[in-house]
PDB file of C-alpha atoms and ligand atoms in Angstrom:
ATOM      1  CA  UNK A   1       0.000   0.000   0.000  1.00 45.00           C
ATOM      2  CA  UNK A   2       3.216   2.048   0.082  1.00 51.00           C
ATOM      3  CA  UNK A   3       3.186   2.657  -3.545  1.00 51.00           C
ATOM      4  CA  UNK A   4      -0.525   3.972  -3.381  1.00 53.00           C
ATOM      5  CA  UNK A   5       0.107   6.285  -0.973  1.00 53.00           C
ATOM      6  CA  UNK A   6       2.831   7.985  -2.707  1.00 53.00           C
ATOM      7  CA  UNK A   7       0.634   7.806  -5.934  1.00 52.00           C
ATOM      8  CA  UNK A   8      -2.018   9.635  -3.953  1.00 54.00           C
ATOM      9  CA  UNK A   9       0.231  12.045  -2.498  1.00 52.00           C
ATOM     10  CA  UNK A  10       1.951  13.040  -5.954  1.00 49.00           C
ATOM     11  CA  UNK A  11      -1.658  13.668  -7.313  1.00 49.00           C
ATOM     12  CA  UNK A  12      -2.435  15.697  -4.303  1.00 47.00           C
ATOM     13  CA  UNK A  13       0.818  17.801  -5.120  1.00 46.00           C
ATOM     14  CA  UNK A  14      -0.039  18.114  -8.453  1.00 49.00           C
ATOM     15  CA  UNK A  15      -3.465  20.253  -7.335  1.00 45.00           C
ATOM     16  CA  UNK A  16      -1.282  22.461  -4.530  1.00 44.00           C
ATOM     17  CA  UNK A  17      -1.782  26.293  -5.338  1.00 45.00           C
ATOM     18  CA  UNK A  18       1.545  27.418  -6.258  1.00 44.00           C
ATOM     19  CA  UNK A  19       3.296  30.243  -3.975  1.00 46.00           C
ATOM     20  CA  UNK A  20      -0.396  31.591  -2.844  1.00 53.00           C
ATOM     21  CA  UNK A  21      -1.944  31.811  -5.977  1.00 70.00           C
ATOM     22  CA  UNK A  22      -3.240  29.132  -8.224  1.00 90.00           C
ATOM     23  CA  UNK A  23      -1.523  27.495 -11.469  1.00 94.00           C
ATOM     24  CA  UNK A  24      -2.363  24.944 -14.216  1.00 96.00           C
ATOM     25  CA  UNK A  25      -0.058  23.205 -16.623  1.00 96.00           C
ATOM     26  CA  UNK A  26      -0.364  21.704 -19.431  1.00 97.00           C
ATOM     27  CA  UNK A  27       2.763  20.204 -21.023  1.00 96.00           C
ATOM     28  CA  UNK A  28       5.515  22.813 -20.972  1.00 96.00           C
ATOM     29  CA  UNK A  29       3.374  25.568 -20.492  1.00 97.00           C
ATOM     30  CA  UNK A  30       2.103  26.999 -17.230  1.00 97.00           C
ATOM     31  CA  UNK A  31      -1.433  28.978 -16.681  1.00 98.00           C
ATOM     32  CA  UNK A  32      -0.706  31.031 -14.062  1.00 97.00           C
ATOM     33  CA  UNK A  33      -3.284  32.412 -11.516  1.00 95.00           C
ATOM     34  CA  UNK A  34      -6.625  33.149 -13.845  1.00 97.00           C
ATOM     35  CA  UNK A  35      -8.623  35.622 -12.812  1.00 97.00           C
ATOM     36  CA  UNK A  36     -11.568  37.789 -13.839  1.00 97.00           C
ATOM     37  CA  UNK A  37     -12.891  40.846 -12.349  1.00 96.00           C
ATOM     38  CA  UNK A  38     -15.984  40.452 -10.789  1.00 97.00           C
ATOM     39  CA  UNK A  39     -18.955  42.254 -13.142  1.00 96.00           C
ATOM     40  CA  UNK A  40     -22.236  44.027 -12.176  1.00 94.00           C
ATOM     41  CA  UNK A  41     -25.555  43.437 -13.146  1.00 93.00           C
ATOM     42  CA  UNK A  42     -26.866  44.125 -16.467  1.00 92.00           C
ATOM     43  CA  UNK A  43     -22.787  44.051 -17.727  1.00 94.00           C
ATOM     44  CA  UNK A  44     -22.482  42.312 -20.378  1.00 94.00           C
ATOM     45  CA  UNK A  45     -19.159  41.780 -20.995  1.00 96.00           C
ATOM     46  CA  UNK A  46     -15.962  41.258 -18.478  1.00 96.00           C
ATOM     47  CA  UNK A  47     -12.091  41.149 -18.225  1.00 97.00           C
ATOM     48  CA  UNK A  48      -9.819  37.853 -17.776  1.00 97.00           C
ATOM     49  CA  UNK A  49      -6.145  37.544 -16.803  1.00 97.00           C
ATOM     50  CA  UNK A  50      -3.605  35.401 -16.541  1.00 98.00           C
ATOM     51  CA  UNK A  51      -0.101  34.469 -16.875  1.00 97.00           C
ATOM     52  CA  UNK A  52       1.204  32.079 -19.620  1.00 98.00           C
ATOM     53  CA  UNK A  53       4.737  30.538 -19.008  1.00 97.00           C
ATOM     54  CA  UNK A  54       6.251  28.719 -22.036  1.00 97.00           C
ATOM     55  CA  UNK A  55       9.286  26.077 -21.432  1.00 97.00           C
ATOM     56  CA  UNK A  56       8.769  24.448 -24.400  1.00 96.00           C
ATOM     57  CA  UNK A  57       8.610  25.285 -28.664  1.00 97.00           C
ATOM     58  CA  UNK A  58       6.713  28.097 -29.344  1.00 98.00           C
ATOM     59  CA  UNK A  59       2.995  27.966 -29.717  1.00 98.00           C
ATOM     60  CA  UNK A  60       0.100  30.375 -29.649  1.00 98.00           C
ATOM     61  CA  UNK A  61      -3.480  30.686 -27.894  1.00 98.00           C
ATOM     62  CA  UNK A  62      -5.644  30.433 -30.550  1.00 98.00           C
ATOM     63  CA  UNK A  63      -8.807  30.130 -28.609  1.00 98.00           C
ATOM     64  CA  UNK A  64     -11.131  30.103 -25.172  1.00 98.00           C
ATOM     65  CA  UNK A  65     -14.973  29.151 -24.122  1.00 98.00           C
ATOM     66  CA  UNK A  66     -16.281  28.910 -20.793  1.00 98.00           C
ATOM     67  CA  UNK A  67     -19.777  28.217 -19.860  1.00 97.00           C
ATOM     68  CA  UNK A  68     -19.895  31.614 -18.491  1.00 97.00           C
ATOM     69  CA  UNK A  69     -20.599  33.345 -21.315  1.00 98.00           C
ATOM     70  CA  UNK A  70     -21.770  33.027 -25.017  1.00 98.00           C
ATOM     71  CA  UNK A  71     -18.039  33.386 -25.763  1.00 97.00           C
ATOM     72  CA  UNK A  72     -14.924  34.206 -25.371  1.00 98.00           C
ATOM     73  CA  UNK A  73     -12.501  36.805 -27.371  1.00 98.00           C
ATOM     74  CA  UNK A  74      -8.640  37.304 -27.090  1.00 98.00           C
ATOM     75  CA  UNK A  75      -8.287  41.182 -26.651  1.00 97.00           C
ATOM     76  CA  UNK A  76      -5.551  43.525 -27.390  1.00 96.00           C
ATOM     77  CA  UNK A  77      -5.424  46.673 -25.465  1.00 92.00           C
ATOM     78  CA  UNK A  78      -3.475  50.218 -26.522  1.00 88.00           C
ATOM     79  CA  UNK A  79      -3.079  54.004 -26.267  1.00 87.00           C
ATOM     80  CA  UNK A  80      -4.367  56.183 -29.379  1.00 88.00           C
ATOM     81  CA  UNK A  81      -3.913  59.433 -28.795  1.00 90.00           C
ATOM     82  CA  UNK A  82      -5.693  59.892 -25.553  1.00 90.00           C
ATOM     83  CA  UNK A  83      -7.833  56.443 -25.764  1.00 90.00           C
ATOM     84  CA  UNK A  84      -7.742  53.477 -24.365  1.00 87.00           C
ATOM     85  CA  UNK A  85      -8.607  50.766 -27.356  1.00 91.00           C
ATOM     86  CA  UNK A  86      -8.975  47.087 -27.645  1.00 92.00           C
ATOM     87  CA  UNK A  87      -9.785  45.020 -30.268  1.00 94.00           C
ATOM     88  CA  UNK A  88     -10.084  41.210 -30.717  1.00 96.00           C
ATOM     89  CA  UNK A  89      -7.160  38.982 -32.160  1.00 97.00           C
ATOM     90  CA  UNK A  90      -6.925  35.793 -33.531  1.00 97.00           C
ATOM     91  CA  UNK A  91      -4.208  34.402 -31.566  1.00 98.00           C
ATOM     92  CA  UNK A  92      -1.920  35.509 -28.591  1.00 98.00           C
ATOM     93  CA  UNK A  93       1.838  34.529 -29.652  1.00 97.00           C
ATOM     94  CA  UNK A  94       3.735  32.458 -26.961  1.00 98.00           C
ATOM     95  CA  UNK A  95       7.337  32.440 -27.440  1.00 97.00           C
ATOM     96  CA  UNK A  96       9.358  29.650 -26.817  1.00 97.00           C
ATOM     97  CA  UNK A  97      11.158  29.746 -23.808  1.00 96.00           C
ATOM     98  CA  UNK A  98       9.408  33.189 -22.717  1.00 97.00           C
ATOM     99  CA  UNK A  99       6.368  34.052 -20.998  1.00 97.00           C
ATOM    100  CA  UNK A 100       2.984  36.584 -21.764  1.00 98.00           C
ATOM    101  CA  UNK A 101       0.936  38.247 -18.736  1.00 97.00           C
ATOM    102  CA  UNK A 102      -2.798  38.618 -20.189  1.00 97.00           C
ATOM    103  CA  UNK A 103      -3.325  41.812 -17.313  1.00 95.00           C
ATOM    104  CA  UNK A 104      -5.646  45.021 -17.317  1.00 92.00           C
ATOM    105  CA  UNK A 105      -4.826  47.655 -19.726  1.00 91.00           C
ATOM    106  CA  UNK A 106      -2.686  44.529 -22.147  1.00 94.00           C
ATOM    107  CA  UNK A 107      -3.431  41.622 -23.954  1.00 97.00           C
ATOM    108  CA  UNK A 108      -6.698  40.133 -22.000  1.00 97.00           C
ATOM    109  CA  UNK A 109      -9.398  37.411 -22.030  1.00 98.00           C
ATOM    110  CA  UNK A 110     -13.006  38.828 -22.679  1.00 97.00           C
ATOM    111  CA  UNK A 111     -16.299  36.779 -21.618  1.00 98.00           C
ATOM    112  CA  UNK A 112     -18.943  37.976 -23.676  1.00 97.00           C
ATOM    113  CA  UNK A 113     -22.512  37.370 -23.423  1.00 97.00           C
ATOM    114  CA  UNK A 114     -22.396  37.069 -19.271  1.00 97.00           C
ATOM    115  CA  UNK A 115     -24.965  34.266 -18.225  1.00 95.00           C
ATOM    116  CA  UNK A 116     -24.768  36.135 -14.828  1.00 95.00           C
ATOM    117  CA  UNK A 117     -22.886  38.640 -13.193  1.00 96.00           C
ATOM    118  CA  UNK A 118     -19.216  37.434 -12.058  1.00 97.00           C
ATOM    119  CA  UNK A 119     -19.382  37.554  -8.603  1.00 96.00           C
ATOM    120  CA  UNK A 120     -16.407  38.363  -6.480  1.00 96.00           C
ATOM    121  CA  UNK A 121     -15.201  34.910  -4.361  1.00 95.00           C
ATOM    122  CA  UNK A 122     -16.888  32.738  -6.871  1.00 96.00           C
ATOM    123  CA  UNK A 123     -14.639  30.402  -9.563  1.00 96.00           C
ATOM    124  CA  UNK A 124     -15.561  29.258 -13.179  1.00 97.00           C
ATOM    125  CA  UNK A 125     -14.268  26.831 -15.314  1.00 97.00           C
ATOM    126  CA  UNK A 126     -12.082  28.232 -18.477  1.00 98.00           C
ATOM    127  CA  UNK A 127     -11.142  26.075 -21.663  1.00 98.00           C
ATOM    128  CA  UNK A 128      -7.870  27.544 -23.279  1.00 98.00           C
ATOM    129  CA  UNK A 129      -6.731  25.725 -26.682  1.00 98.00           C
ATOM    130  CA  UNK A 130      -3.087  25.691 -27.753  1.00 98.00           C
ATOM    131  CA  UNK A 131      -2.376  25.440 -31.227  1.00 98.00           C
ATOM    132  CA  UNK A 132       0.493  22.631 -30.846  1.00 97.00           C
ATOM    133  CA  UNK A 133      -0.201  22.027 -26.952  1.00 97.00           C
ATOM    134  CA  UNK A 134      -3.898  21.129 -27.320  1.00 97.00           C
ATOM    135  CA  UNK A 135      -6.616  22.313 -24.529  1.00 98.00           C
ATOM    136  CA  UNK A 136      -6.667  22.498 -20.788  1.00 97.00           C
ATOM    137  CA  UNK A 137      -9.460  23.477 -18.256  1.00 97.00           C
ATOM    138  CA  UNK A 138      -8.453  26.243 -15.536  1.00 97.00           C
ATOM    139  CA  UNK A 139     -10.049  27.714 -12.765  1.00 97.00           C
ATOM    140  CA  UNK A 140     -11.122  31.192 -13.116  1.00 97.00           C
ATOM    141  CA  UNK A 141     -11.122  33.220  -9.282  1.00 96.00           C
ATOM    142  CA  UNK A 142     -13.137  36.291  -9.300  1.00 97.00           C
ATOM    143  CA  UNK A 143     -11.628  39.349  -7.590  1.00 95.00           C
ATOM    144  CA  UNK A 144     -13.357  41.893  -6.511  1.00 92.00           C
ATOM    145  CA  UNK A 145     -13.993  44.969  -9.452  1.00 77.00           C
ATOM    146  CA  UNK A 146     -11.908  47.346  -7.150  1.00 69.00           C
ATOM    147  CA  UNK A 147      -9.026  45.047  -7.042  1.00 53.00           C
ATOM    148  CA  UNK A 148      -7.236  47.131  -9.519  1.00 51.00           C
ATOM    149  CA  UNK A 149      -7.535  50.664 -10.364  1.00 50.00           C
ATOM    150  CA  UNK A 150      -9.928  50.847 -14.034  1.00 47.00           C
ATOM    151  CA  UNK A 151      -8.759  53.162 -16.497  1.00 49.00           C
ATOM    152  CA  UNK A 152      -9.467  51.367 -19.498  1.00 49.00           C
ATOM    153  CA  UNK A 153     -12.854  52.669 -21.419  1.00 48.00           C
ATOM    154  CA  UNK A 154     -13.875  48.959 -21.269  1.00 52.00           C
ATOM    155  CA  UNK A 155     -17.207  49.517 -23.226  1.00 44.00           C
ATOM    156  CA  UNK A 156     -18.295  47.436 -25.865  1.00 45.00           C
TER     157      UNK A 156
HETATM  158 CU1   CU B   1     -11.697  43.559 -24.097  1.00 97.72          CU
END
């Protein structure tokens, strides 16, 4: 029964929160602490972050759903002039070797088509697909709307 018991305790280690927050992998790449801000009623549409850690070949993020929302886009976010703009892309590059933060006012996650308002405290699952590394389900943690300070014009 020794050898079970070390089986059970690797797949308990496997599901530790890393260093406080929480963490996926999925082959050489790490999801790092996913998060959404939390939404209010009647919104339609809200933010997702997270950290993507590559020690592998290059690949890209070509895609996410969650049953959420209707859907999910991959967002850019920049300056023009004076604005704050994002618009939708078809992929988010990951380097190989290097890492990408998906964090307000950059490159970010948006649920569209809320089922419900994201409330703070709560989780949700998220599907990512890889191009080369396939799909993985992570947690999403929602954090409080004041978390950060907002000064992205996040209307859509
Ligand atoms: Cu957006």
């Amino acid at each position: 029964m020794k050898l079970s018991h070390a089986l059970m305790a690797a797949v308990l280690a496997l599901s530790v929160p890393l260093a406080g927050a929480h963490g996926f992998q999925l082959g050489a790449i790490e999801i790092g602490h996913p998060w959404a801000r939390a939404t209010a009623p009647g919104q339609a549409a809200g933010g997702g972050f997270l950290k993507l850690r590559n020690a592998g070949a290059a690949d890209r993020l070509v895609s996410a759903s969650s049953e959420a929302a209707d859907r999910v886009e991959l967002h850019s976010m920049k300056m023009e002039g004076d604005v704050m703009r994002m618009r939708q892309v078809d992929a988010i590059d990951l380097p190989a070797g290097g890492s990408v933060a998906l964090e307000p006012g950059g490159l970010h996650l948006m649920f569209m088509g809320l089922k419900q308002p994201l409330a703070a405290g709560s989780r949700f699952p998220l599907k990512l697909r890889f191009e080369k590394a396939g799909e993985v389900t992570v947690e999403v943690k929602v954090e409080a709307a004041t978390a950060l300070p907002r000064k992205d014009g996040h209307a859509h």
